[in-house]
């Protein structure tokens, strides 16, 4: 069964950092692209960052220079390092396989507030 489980969210002050993790199972992780998405209250889910199997990376303009996506195929895990967090980054963050979407997980809540 294909599964992706997010973790690492929390409450952080503006300017702070968090590192999210996405643990994958049920498929050969290394041959698929992986992406992070987020959904803020009352808004549609949006793509935040993606990384292909050969590590081509793309970011949404709103997070460029602040967020870094990476993957460790040996650990079947993708990461999202988030620095200089802003209140506008508050959302539930999800990971999935762009173009080969699995069932969406519960996500991990990120709240940026003083």
PDB file of N, CA and C in Angstrom:
ATOM      1  N   UNK A   1       0.848  -1.191   0.000  1.00  0.00           N
ATOM      2  CA  UNK A   1       0.000   0.000   0.000  1.00  0.00           C
ATOM      3  C   UNK A   1       0.882   1.238   0.000  1.00  0.00           C
ATOM      4  N   UNK A   2       0.639   2.104  -0.988  1.00  0.00           N
ATOM      5  CA  UNK A   2       1.411   3.337  -1.072  1.00  0.00           C
ATOM      6  C   UNK A   2       0.993   4.287   0.048  1.00  0.00           C
ATOM      7  N   UNK A   3       1.963   4.779   0.758  1.00  0.00           N
ATOM      8  CA  UNK A   3       1.657   5.668   1.878  1.00  0.00           C
ATOM      9  C   UNK A   3       2.761   6.693   2.041  1.00  0.00           C
ATOM     10  N   UNK A   4       2.374   7.932   2.337  1.00  0.00           N
ATOM     11  CA  UNK A   4       3.315   9.003   2.655  1.00  0.00           C
ATOM     12  C   UNK A   4       2.812   9.661   3.935  1.00  0.00           C
ATOM     13  N   UNK A   5       3.685   9.755   4.927  1.00  0.00           N
ATOM     14  CA  UNK A   5       3.300  10.260   6.238  1.00  0.00           C
ATOM     15  C   UNK A   5       4.169  11.460   6.591  1.00  0.00           C
ATOM     16  N   UNK A   6       3.485  12.579   6.845  1.00  0.00           N
ATOM     17  CA  UNK A   6       4.173  13.824   7.159  1.00  0.00           C
ATOM     18  C   UNK A   6       4.351  13.995   8.666  1.00  0.00           C
ATOM     19  N   UNK A   7       5.430  14.661   9.049  1.00  0.00           N
ATOM     20  CA  UNK A   7       5.669  14.967  10.450  1.00  0.00           C
ATOM     21  C   UNK A   7       6.597  16.175  10.554  1.00  0.00           C
ATOM     22  N   UNK A   8       6.689  16.728  11.762  1.00  0.00           N
ATOM     23  CA  UNK A   8       7.631  17.807  12.019  1.00  0.00           C
ATOM     24  C   UNK A   8       7.029  19.187  12.160  1.00  0.00           C
ATOM     25  N   UNK A   9       5.734  19.301  12.001  1.00  0.00           N
ATOM     26  CA  UNK A   9       5.105  20.610  12.140  1.00  0.00           C
ATOM     27  C   UNK A   9       5.069  21.070  13.579  1.00  0.00           C
ATOM     28  N   UNK A  10       4.570  22.288  13.761  1.00  0.00           N
ATOM     29  CA  UNK A  10       4.459  22.836  15.103  1.00  0.00           C
ATOM     30  C   UNK A  10       4.193  24.313  15.082  1.00  0.00           C
ATOM     31  N   UNK A  11       4.295  24.905  16.263  1.00  0.00           N
ATOM     32  CA  UNK A  11       4.110  26.344  16.430  1.00  0.00           C
ATOM     33  C   UNK A  11       5.482  27.003  16.501  1.00  0.00           C
ATOM     34  N   UNK A  12       5.683  28.023  15.697  1.00  0.00           N
ATOM     35  CA  UNK A  12       6.977  28.701  15.664  1.00  0.00           C
ATOM     36  C   UNK A  12       6.740  30.205  15.506  1.00  0.00           C
ATOM     37  N   UNK A  13       7.637  30.995  16.055  1.00  0.00           N
ATOM     38  CA  UNK A  13       7.523  32.443  15.930  1.00  0.00           C
ATOM     39  C   UNK A  13       7.977  32.904  14.547  1.00  0.00           C
ATOM     40  N   UNK A  14       7.497  34.047  14.089  1.00  0.00           N
ATOM     41  CA  UNK A  14       7.996  34.595  12.818  1.00  0.00           C
ATOM     42  C   UNK A  14       9.513  34.694  12.838  1.00  0.00           C
ATOM     43  N   UNK A  15      10.115  34.298  11.719  1.00  0.00           N
ATOM     44  CA  UNK A  15      11.564  34.277  11.620  1.00  0.00           C
ATOM     45  C   UNK A  15      12.179  32.958  12.025  1.00  0.00           C
ATOM     46  N   UNK A  16      11.394  32.074  12.591  1.00  0.00           N
ATOM     47  CA  UNK A  16      11.899  30.788  13.046  1.00  0.00           C
ATOM     48  C   UNK A  16      12.007  29.762  11.932  1.00  0.00           C
ATOM     49  N   UNK A  17      12.387  28.550  12.337  1.00  0.00           N
ATOM     50  CA  UNK A  17      12.615  27.469  11.379  1.00  0.00           C
ATOM     51  C   UNK A  17      11.928  26.188  11.833  1.00  0.00           C
ATOM     52  N   UNK A  18      11.599  25.373  10.849  1.00  0.00           N
ATOM     53  CA  UNK A  18      11.082  24.021  11.096  1.00  0.00           C
ATOM     54  C   UNK A  18      11.601  23.122   9.988  1.00  0.00           C
ATOM     55  N   UNK A  19      11.699  21.835  10.307  1.00  0.00           N
ATOM     56  CA  UNK A  19      12.058  20.849   9.300  1.00  0.00           C
ATOM     57  C   UNK A  19      10.980  19.777   9.261  1.00  0.00           C
ATOM     58  N   UNK A  20      10.332  19.673   8.112  1.00  0.00           N
ATOM     59  CA  UNK A  20       9.300  18.662   7.927  1.00  0.00           C
ATOM     60  C   UNK A  20       9.902  17.409   7.305  1.00  0.00           C
ATOM     61  N   UNK A  21       9.311  16.266   7.649  1.00  0.00           N
ATOM     62  CA  UNK A  21       9.734  14.993   7.075  1.00  0.00           C
ATOM     63  C   UNK A  21       8.546  14.299   6.434  1.00  0.00           C
ATOM     64  N   UNK A  22       8.826  13.542   5.377  1.00  0.00           N
ATOM     65  CA  UNK A  22       7.808  12.772   4.660  1.00  0.00           C
ATOM     66  C   UNK A  22       8.349  11.356   4.490  1.00  0.00           C
ATOM     67  N   UNK A  23       7.811  10.430   5.254  1.00  0.00           N
ATOM     68  CA  UNK A  23       8.265   9.037   5.204  1.00  0.00           C
ATOM     69  C   UNK A  23       7.364   8.262   4.257  1.00  0.00           C
ATOM     70  N   UNK A  24       7.974   7.669   3.243  1.00  0.00           N
ATOM     71  CA  UNK A  24       7.229   6.939   2.214  1.00  0.00           C
ATOM     72  C   UNK A  24       7.358   5.430   2.398  1.00  0.00           C
ATOM     73  N   UNK A  25       6.326   4.712   1.992  1.00  0.00           N
ATOM     74  CA  UNK A  25       6.351   3.258   2.041  1.00  0.00           C
ATOM     75  C   UNK A  25       5.429   2.696   0.956  1.00  0.00           C
ATOM     76  N   UNK A  26       5.650   1.435   0.605  1.00  0.00           N
ATOM     77  CA  UNK A  26       4.773   0.761  -0.348  1.00  0.00           C
ATOM     78  C   UNK A  26       5.155   0.934  -1.806  1.00  0.00           C
ATOM     79  N   UNK A  27       6.257   1.637  -2.083  1.00  0.00           N
ATOM     80  CA  UNK A  27       6.701   1.808  -3.460  1.00  0.00           C
ATOM     81  C   UNK A  27       8.189   2.103  -3.468  1.00  0.00           C
ATOM     82  N   UNK A  28       8.794   2.058  -4.651  1.00  0.00           N
ATOM     83  CA  UNK A  28      10.228   2.322  -4.778  1.00  0.00           C
ATOM     84  C   UNK A  28      10.422   3.836  -4.775  1.00  0.00           C
ATOM     85  N   UNK A  29      10.735   4.352  -3.612  1.00  0.00           N
ATOM     86  CA  UNK A  29      10.755   5.797  -3.384  1.00  0.00           C
ATOM     87  C   UNK A  29      11.678   6.525  -4.362  1.00  0.00           C
ATOM     88  N   UNK A  30      12.835   5.963  -4.607  1.00  0.00           N
ATOM     89  CA  UNK A  30      13.869   6.673  -5.351  1.00  0.00           C
ATOM     90  C   UNK A  30      13.547   6.970  -6.801  1.00  0.00           C
ATOM     91  N   UNK A  31      12.566   6.316  -7.393  1.00  0.00           N
ATOM     92  CA  UNK A  31      12.291   6.511  -8.815  1.00  0.00           C
ATOM     93  C   UNK A  31      11.131   7.485  -9.060  1.00  0.00           C
ATOM     94  N   UNK A  32      10.545   8.019  -8.000  1.00  0.00           N
ATOM     95  CA  UNK A  32       9.411   8.923  -8.130  1.00  0.00           C
ATOM     96  C   UNK A  32       9.778  10.342  -7.713  1.00  0.00           C
ATOM     97  N   UNK A  33       9.147  11.333  -8.359  1.00  0.00           N
ATOM     98  CA  UNK A  33       9.268  12.696  -7.853  1.00  0.00           C
ATOM     99  C   UNK A  33       8.472  12.810  -6.550  1.00  0.00           C
ATOM    100  N   UNK A  34       8.855  13.764  -5.727  1.00  0.00           N
ATOM    101  CA  UNK A  34       8.145  14.029  -4.475  1.00  0.00           C
ATOM    102  C   UNK A  34       7.945  15.537  -4.366  1.00  0.00           C
ATOM    103  N   UNK A  35       6.840  15.919  -3.802  1.00  0.00           N
ATOM    104  CA  UNK A  35       6.549  17.343  -3.646  1.00  0.00           C
ATOM    105  C   UNK A  35       5.910  17.614  -2.299  1.00  0.00           C
ATOM    106  N   UNK A  36       6.106  18.823  -1.847  1.00  0.00           N
ATOM    107  CA  UNK A  36       5.423  19.339  -0.664  1.00  0.00           C
ATOM    108  C   UNK A  36       4.341  20.316  -1.131  1.00  0.00           C
ATOM    109  N   UNK A  37       3.199  20.221  -0.476  1.00  0.00           N
ATOM    110  CA  UNK A  37       2.069  21.091  -0.739  1.00  0.00           C
ATOM    111  C   UNK A  37       1.622  21.681   0.591  1.00  0.00           C
ATOM    112  N   UNK A  38       0.814  22.725   0.519  1.00  0.00           N
ATOM    113  CA  UNK A  38       0.224  23.265   1.739  1.00  0.00           C
ATOM    114  C   UNK A  38      -1.169  23.787   1.451  1.00  0.00           C
ATOM    115  N   UNK A  39      -1.964  23.786   2.491  1.00  0.00           N
ATOM    116  CA  UNK A  39      -3.323  24.313   2.380  1.00  0.00           C
ATOM    117  C   UNK A  39      -3.625  25.141   3.618  1.00  0.00           C
ATOM    118  N   UNK A  40      -3.828  26.413   3.402  1.00  0.00           N
ATOM    119  CA  UNK A  40      -4.194  27.329   4.474  1.00  0.00           C
ATOM    120  C   UNK A  40      -5.719  27.352   4.597  1.00  0.00           C
ATOM    121  N   UNK A  41      -6.222  27.752   5.764  1.00  0.00           N
ATOM    122  CA  UNK A  41      -7.679  27.794   5.959  1.00  0.00           C
ATOM    123  C   UNK A  41      -8.361  28.642   4.891  1.00  0.00           C
ATOM    124  N   UNK A  42      -9.394  28.089   4.274  1.00  0.00           N
ATOM    125  CA  UNK A  42     -10.149  28.820   3.286  1.00  0.00           C
ATOM    126  C   UNK A  42      -9.487  28.959   1.926  1.00  0.00           C
ATOM    127  N   UNK A  43      -8.343  28.299   1.740  1.00  0.00           N
ATOM    128  CA  UNK A  43      -7.620  28.402   0.472  1.00  0.00           C
ATOM    129  C   UNK A  43      -7.432  27.023  -0.149  1.00  0.00           C
ATOM    130  N   UNK A  44      -7.133  27.038  -1.447  1.00  0.00           N
ATOM    131  CA  UNK A  44      -6.859  25.783  -2.131  1.00  0.00           C
ATOM    132  C   UNK A  44      -5.466  25.272  -1.791  1.00  0.00           C
ATOM    133  N   UNK A  45      -5.295  23.971  -1.927  1.00  0.00           N
ATOM    134  CA  UNK A  45      -3.984  23.383  -1.740  1.00  0.00           C
ATOM    135  C   UNK A  45      -3.043  23.898  -2.832  1.00  0.00           C
ATOM    136  N   UNK A  46      -1.818  24.246  -2.458  1.00  0.00           N
ATOM    137  CA  UNK A  46      -0.860  24.766  -3.429  1.00  0.00           C
ATOM    138  C   UNK A  46       0.462  24.015  -3.339  1.00  0.00           C
ATOM    139  N   UNK A  47       1.142  23.952  -4.468  1.00  0.00           N
ATOM    140  CA  UNK A  47       2.451  23.316  -4.524  1.00  0.00           C
ATOM    141  C   UNK A  47       3.497  24.246  -3.944  1.00  0.00           C
ATOM    142  N   UNK A  48       4.306  23.732  -3.041  1.00  0.00           N
ATOM    143  CA  UNK A  48       5.344  24.523  -2.388  1.00  0.00           C
ATOM    144  C   UNK A  48       6.713  24.249  -2.997  1.00  0.00           C
ATOM    145  N   UNK A  49       7.044  22.969  -3.142  1.00  0.00           N
ATOM    146  CA  UNK A  49       8.356  22.592  -3.668  1.00  0.00           C
ATOM    147  C   UNK A  49       8.294  21.161  -4.191  1.00  0.00           C
ATOM    148  N   UNK A  50       9.124  20.875  -5.181  1.00  0.00           N
ATOM    149  CA  UNK A  50       9.171  19.520  -5.728  1.00  0.00           C
ATOM    150  C   UNK A  50      10.602  19.130  -6.030  1.00  0.00           C
ATOM    151  N   UNK A  51      10.856  17.821  -6.010  1.00  0.00           N
ATOM    152  CA  UNK A  51      12.178  17.291  -6.336  1.00  0.00           C
ATOM    153  C   UNK A  51      11.974  15.999  -7.129  1.00  0.00           C
ATOM    154  N   UNK A  52      12.631  15.918  -8.271  1.00  0.00           N
ATOM    155  CA  UNK A  52      12.480  14.729  -9.108  1.00  0.00           C
ATOM    156  C   UNK A  52      13.415  13.613  -8.639  1.00  0.00           C
ATOM    157  N   UNK A  53      13.325  12.490  -9.320  1.00  0.00           N
ATOM    158  CA  UNK A  53      14.177  11.350  -8.963  1.00  0.00           C
ATOM    159  C   UNK A  53      15.648  11.686  -9.196  1.00  0.00           C
ATOM    160  N   UNK A  54      15.937  12.569 -10.166  1.00  0.00           N
ATOM    161  CA  UNK A  54      17.336  12.963 -10.393  1.00  0.00           C
ATOM    162  C   UNK A  54      17.620  14.353  -9.817  1.00  0.00           C
ATOM    163  N   UNK A  55      16.786  14.725  -8.819  1.00  0.00           N
ATOM    164  CA  UNK A  55      17.059  15.898  -7.958  1.00  0.00           C
ATOM    165  C   UNK A  55      16.953  17.238  -8.671  1.00  0.00           C
ATOM    166  N   UNK A  56      16.098  17.312  -9.675  1.00  0.00           N
ATOM    167  CA  UNK A  56      15.740  18.619 -10.220  1.00  0.00           C
ATOM    168  C   UNK A  56      14.703  19.214  -9.285  1.00  0.00           C
ATOM    169  N   UNK A  57      14.936  20.449  -8.869  1.00  0.00           N
ATOM    170  CA  UNK A  57      14.133  21.066  -7.811  1.00  0.00           C
ATOM    171  C   UNK A  57      13.427  22.311  -8.336  1.00  0.00           C
ATOM    172  N   UNK A  58      12.201  22.495  -7.875  1.00  0.00           N
ATOM    173  CA  UNK A  58      11.450  23.710  -8.160  1.00  0.00           C
ATOM    174  C   UNK A  58      10.751  24.193  -6.900  1.00  0.00           C
ATOM    175  N   UNK A  59      10.617  25.507  -6.801  1.00  0.00           N
ATOM    176  CA  UNK A  59       9.958  26.123  -5.650  1.00  0.00           C
ATOM    177  C   UNK A  59       8.884  27.097  -6.114  1.00  0.00           C
ATOM    178  N   UNK A  60       7.859  27.236  -5.285  1.00  0.00           N
ATOM    179  CA  UNK A  60       6.917  28.320  -5.487  1.00  0.00           C
ATOM    180  C   UNK A  60       7.645  29.635  -5.212  1.00  0.00           C
ATOM    181  N   UNK A  61       7.255  30.675  -5.939  1.00  0.00           N
ATOM    182  CA  UNK A  61       7.939  31.964  -5.763  1.00  0.00           C
ATOM    183  C   UNK A  61       7.879  32.451  -4.313  1.00  0.00           C
ATOM    184  N   UNK A  62       6.792  32.126  -3.637  1.00  0.00           N
ATOM    185  CA  UNK A  62       6.592  32.633  -2.281  1.00  0.00           C
ATOM    186  C   UNK A  62       7.573  32.049  -1.262  1.00  0.00           C
ATOM    187  N   UNK A  63       8.242  30.946  -1.605  1.00  0.00           N
ATOM    188  CA  UNK A  63       9.147  30.308  -0.632  1.00  0.00           C
ATOM    189  C   UNK A  63      10.597  30.274  -1.114  1.00  0.00           C
ATOM    190  N   UNK A  64      10.851  30.732  -2.314  1.00  0.00           N
ATOM    191  CA  UNK A  64      12.220  30.714  -2.845  1.00  0.00           C
ATOM    192  C   UNK A  64      13.163  31.471  -1.934  1.00  0.00           C
ATOM    193  N   UNK A  65      14.308  30.862  -1.656  1.00  0.00           N
ATOM    194  CA  UNK A  65      15.305  31.486  -0.801  1.00  0.00           C
ATOM    195  C   UNK A  65      15.078  31.240   0.684  1.00  0.00           C
ATOM    196  N   UNK A  66      13.919  30.681   1.030  1.00  0.00           N
ATOM    197  CA  UNK A  66      13.607  30.416   2.452  1.00  0.00           C
ATOM    198  C   UNK A  66      13.447  28.931   2.736  1.00  0.00           C
ATOM    199  N   UNK A  67      12.892  28.194   1.789  1.00  0.00           N
ATOM    200  CA  UNK A  67      12.632  26.766   1.969  1.00  0.00           C
ATOM    201  C   UNK A  67      13.610  25.949   1.124  1.00  0.00           C
ATOM    202  N   UNK A  68      13.953  24.769   1.621  1.00  0.00           N
ATOM    203  CA  UNK A  68      14.824  23.850   0.878  1.00  0.00           C
ATOM    204  C   UNK A  68      14.234  22.450   0.932  1.00  0.00           C
ATOM    205  N   UNK A  69      14.008  21.869  -0.230  1.00  0.00           N
ATOM    206  CA  UNK A  69      13.519  20.501  -0.315  1.00  0.00           C
ATOM    207  C   UNK A  69      14.699  19.575  -0.563  1.00  0.00           C
ATOM    208  N   UNK A  70      14.641  18.398   0.026  1.00  0.00           N
ATOM    209  CA  UNK A  70      15.690  17.409  -0.185  1.00  0.00           C
ATOM    210  C   UNK A  70      15.086  16.011  -0.027  1.00  0.00           C
ATOM    211  N   UNK A  71      15.864  15.009  -0.394  1.00  0.00           N
ATOM    212  CA  UNK A  71      15.397  13.635  -0.249  1.00  0.00           C
ATOM    213  C   UNK A  71      16.573  12.733   0.111  1.00  0.00           C
ATOM    214  N   UNK A  72      16.263  11.689   0.887  1.00  0.00           N
ATOM    215  CA  UNK A  72      17.230  10.664   1.242  1.00  0.00           C
ATOM    216  C   UNK A  72      16.612   9.336   0.822  1.00  0.00           C
ATOM    217  N   UNK A  73      16.994   8.851  -0.344  1.00  0.00           N
ATOM    218  CA  UNK A  73      16.365   7.652  -0.882  1.00  0.00           C
ATOM    219  C   UNK A  73      16.650   6.417  -0.024  1.00  0.00           C
ATOM    220  N   UNK A  74      17.790   6.413   0.638  1.00  0.00           N
ATOM    221  CA  UNK A  74      18.114   5.271   1.505  1.00  0.00           C
ATOM    222  C   UNK A  74      17.153   5.191   2.690  1.00  0.00           C
ATOM    223  N   UNK A  75      16.592   6.326   3.078  1.00  0.00           N
ATOM    224  CA  UNK A  75      15.667   6.363   4.212  1.00  0.00           C
ATOM    225  C   UNK A  75      14.212   6.502   3.765  1.00  0.00           C
ATOM    226  N   UNK A  76      13.970   6.481   2.442  1.00  0.00           N
ATOM    227  CA  UNK A  76      12.611   6.648   1.913  1.00  0.00           C
ATOM    228  C   UNK A  76      11.940   7.898   2.465  1.00  0.00           C
ATOM    229  N   UNK A  77      12.700   8.958   2.574  1.00  0.00           N
ATOM    230  CA  UNK A  77      12.216  10.172   3.234  1.00  0.00           C
ATOM    231  C   UNK A  77      12.558  11.418   2.428  1.00  0.00           C
ATOM    232  N   UNK A  78      11.594  12.315   2.367  1.00  0.00           N
ATOM    233  CA  UNK A  78      11.810  13.645   1.814  1.00  0.00           C
ATOM    234  C   UNK A  78      11.688  14.657   2.947  1.00  0.00           C
ATOM    235  N   UNK A  79      12.377  15.779   2.778  1.00  0.00           N
ATOM    236  CA  UNK A  79      12.407  16.807   3.815  1.00  0.00           C
ATOM    237  C   UNK A  79      12.044  18.162   3.233  1.00  0.00           C
ATOM    238  N   UNK A  80      11.570  19.022   4.109  1.00  0.00           N
ATOM    239  CA  UNK A  80      11.363  20.429   3.750  1.00  0.00           C
ATOM    240  C   UNK A  80      11.912  21.262   4.895  1.00  0.00           C
ATOM    241  N   UNK A  81      13.057  21.869   4.662  1.00  0.00           N
ATOM    242  CA  UNK A  81      13.634  22.786   5.640  1.00  0.00           C
ATOM    243  C   UNK A  81      13.045  24.163   5.397  1.00  0.00           C
ATOM    244  N   UNK A  82      12.410  24.718   6.411  1.00  0.00           N
ATOM    245  CA  UNK A  82      11.725  26.001   6.275  1.00  0.00           C
ATOM    246  C   UNK A  82      12.387  27.006   7.214  1.00  0.00           C
ATOM    247  N   UNK A  83      12.972  28.028   6.643  1.00  0.00           N
ATOM    248  CA  UNK A  83      13.622  29.093   7.414  1.00  0.00           C
ATOM    249  C   UNK A  83      12.889  30.414   7.197  1.00  0.00           C
ATOM    250  N   UNK A  84      13.170  31.364   8.059  1.00  0.00           N
ATOM    251  CA  UNK A  84      12.568  32.703   7.951  1.00  0.00           C
ATOM    252  C   UNK A  84      11.059  32.606   7.773  1.00  0.00           C
ATOM    253  N   UNK A  85      10.444  31.808   8.614  1.00  0.00           N
ATOM    254  CA  UNK A  85       9.016  31.576   8.489  1.00  0.00           C
ATOM    255  C   UNK A  85       8.212  32.845   8.747  1.00  0.00           C
ATOM    256  N   UNK A  86       7.126  32.949   7.999  1.00  0.00           N
ATOM    257  CA  UNK A  86       6.236  34.114   8.070  1.00  0.00           C
ATOM    258  C   UNK A  86       4.839  33.638   8.444  1.00  0.00           C
ATOM    259  N   UNK A  87       4.031  34.532   9.012  1.00  0.00           N
ATOM    260  CA  UNK A  87       2.649  34.127   9.341  1.00  0.00           C
ATOM    261  C   UNK A  87       1.901  33.561   8.126  1.00  0.00           C
ATOM    262  N   UNK A  88       2.248  34.049   6.935  1.00  0.00           N
ATOM    263  CA  UNK A  88       1.590  33.570   5.718  1.00  0.00           C
ATOM    264  C   UNK A  88       1.939  32.122   5.384  1.00  0.00           C
ATOM    265  N   UNK A  89       2.931  31.577   6.042  1.00  0.00           N
ATOM    266  CA  UNK A  89       3.287  30.168   5.828  1.00  0.00           C
ATOM    267  C   UNK A  89       2.423  29.219   6.657  1.00  0.00           C
ATOM    268  N   UNK A  90       1.583  29.768   7.508  1.00  0.00           N
ATOM    269  CA  UNK A  90       0.704  28.945   8.328  1.00  0.00           C
ATOM    270  C   UNK A  90      -0.234  28.133   7.439  1.00  0.00           C
ATOM    271  N   UNK A  91      -0.213  26.814   7.612  1.00  0.00           N
ATOM    272  CA  UNK A  91      -1.004  25.918   6.769  1.00  0.00           C
ATOM    273  C   UNK A  91      -0.793  24.485   7.244  1.00  0.00           C
ATOM    274  N   UNK A  92      -1.581  23.583   6.696  1.00  0.00           N
ATOM    275  CA  UNK A  92      -1.304  22.159   6.822  1.00  0.00           C
ATOM    276  C   UNK A  92      -0.438  21.763   5.629  1.00  0.00           C
ATOM    277  N   UNK A  93       0.674  21.125   5.910  1.00  0.00           N
ATOM    278  CA  UNK A  93       1.624  20.742   4.882  1.00  0.00           C
ATOM    279  C   UNK A  93       1.502  19.236   4.584  1.00  0.00           C
ATOM    280  N   UNK A  94       1.479  18.932   3.294  1.00  0.00           N
ATOM    281  CA  UNK A  94       1.335  17.562   2.825  1.00  0.00           C
ATOM    282  C   UNK A  94       2.479  17.223   1.869  1.00  0.00           C
ATOM    283  N   UNK A  95       2.761  15.942   1.744  1.00  0.00           N
ATOM    284  CA  UNK A  95       3.670  15.498   0.693  1.00  0.00           C
ATOM    285  C   UNK A  95       2.944  14.480  -0.186  1.00  0.00           C
ATOM    286  N   UNK A  96       3.379  14.380  -1.414  1.00  0.00           N
ATOM    287  CA  UNK A  96       2.797  13.424  -2.352  1.00  0.00           C
ATOM    288  C   UNK A  96       3.722  13.288  -3.540  1.00  0.00           C
ATOM    289  N   UNK A  97       3.315  12.469  -4.484  1.00  0.00           N
ATOM    290  CA  UNK A  97       4.092  12.197  -5.693  1.00  0.00           C
ATOM    291  C   UNK A  97       3.427  12.931  -6.872  1.00  0.00           C
ATOM    292  N   UNK A  98       3.942  14.053  -7.292  1.00  0.00           N
ATOM    293  CA  UNK A  98       3.304  14.774  -8.400  1.00  0.00           C
ATOM    294  C   UNK A  98       3.257  13.942  -9.669  1.00  0.00           C
ATOM    295  N   UNK A  99       2.042  13.822 -10.249  1.00  0.00           N
ATOM    296  CA  UNK A  99       1.851  13.029 -11.449  1.00  0.00           C
ATOM    297  C   UNK A  99       1.523  11.576 -11.163  1.00  0.00           C
ATOM    298  N   UNK A 100       1.744  11.158  -9.926  1.00  0.00           N
ATOM    299  CA  UNK A 100       1.478   9.762  -9.508  1.00  0.00           C
ATOM    300  C   UNK A 100       0.871   9.774  -8.112  1.00  0.00           C
ATOM    301  N   UNK A 101      -0.115  10.641  -7.938  1.00  0.00           N
ATOM    302  CA  UNK A 101      -0.597  10.943  -6.584  1.00  0.00           C
ATOM    303  C   UNK A 101      -1.144   9.714  -5.869  1.00  0.00           C
ATOM    304  N   UNK A 102      -0.722   9.598  -4.627  1.00  0.00           N
ATOM    305  CA  UNK A 102      -1.277   8.604  -3.724  1.00  0.00           C
ATOM    306  C   UNK A 102      -2.391   9.266  -2.917  1.00  0.00           C
ATOM    307  N   UNK A 103      -3.047   8.452  -2.102  1.00  0.00           N
ATOM    308  CA  UNK A 103      -4.071   9.024  -1.231  1.00  0.00           C
ATOM    309  C   UNK A 103      -3.422  10.036  -0.293  1.00  0.00           C
ATOM    310  N   UNK A 104      -4.040  11.175  -0.153  1.00  0.00           N
ATOM    311  CA  UNK A 104      -3.479  12.229   0.683  1.00  0.00           C
ATOM    312  C   UNK A 104      -3.485  11.818   2.145  1.00  0.00           C
ATOM    313  N   UNK A 105      -2.383  12.124   2.844  1.00  0.00           N
ATOM    314  CA  UNK A 105      -2.293  11.844   4.259  1.00  0.00           C
ATOM    315  C   UNK A 105      -2.955  12.931   5.080  1.00  0.00           C
ATOM    316  N   UNK A 106      -2.729  12.892   6.378  1.00  0.00           N
ATOM    317  CA  UNK A 106      -3.333  13.874   7.273  1.00  0.00           C
ATOM    318  C   UNK A 106      -2.574  15.190   7.287  1.00  0.00           C
ATOM    319  N   UNK A 107      -1.354  15.165   6.798  1.00  0.00           N
ATOM    320  CA  UNK A 107      -0.551  16.371   6.795  1.00  0.00           C
ATOM    321  C   UNK A 107      -0.001  16.694   8.174  1.00  0.00           C
ATOM    322  N   UNK A 108       0.756  17.777   8.223  1.00  0.00           N
ATOM    323  CA  UNK A 108       1.307  18.246   9.490  1.00  0.00           C
ATOM    324  C   UNK A 108       1.084  19.750   9.585  1.00  0.00           C
ATOM    325  N   UNK A 109       0.563  20.190  10.716  1.00  0.00           N
ATOM    326  CA  UNK A 109       0.184  21.599  10.886  1.00  0.00           C
ATOM    327  C   UNK A 109       1.411  22.445  11.188  1.00  0.00           C
ATOM    328  N   UNK A 110       1.557  23.534  10.459  1.00  0.00           N
ATOM    329  CA  UNK A 110       2.584  24.538  10.731  1.00  0.00           C
ATOM    330  C   UNK A 110       1.866  25.843  11.048  1.00  0.00           C
ATOM    331  N   UNK A 111       2.158  26.378  12.222  1.00  0.00           N
ATOM    332  CA  UNK A 111       1.566  27.640  12.642  1.00  0.00           C
ATOM    333  C   UNK A 111       2.685  28.616  12.963  1.00  0.00           C
ATOM    334  N   UNK A 112       2.677  29.750  12.288  1.00  0.00           N
ATOM    335  CA  UNK A 112       3.684  30.791  12.501  1.00  0.00           C
ATOM    336  C   UNK A 112       2.989  31.973  13.151  1.00  0.00           C
ATOM    337  N   UNK A 113       3.308  32.188  14.405  1.00  0.00           N
ATOM    338  CA  UNK A 113       2.616  33.236  15.158  1.00  0.00           C
ATOM    339  C   UNK A 113       3.460  33.658  16.350  1.00  0.00           C
ATOM    340  N   UNK A 114       3.337  34.934  16.700  1.00  0.00           N
ATOM    341  CA  UNK A 114       4.026  35.417  17.890  1.00  0.00           C
ATOM    342  C   UNK A 114       3.107  35.356  19.103  1.00  0.00           C
TER     343      UNK A 114
END
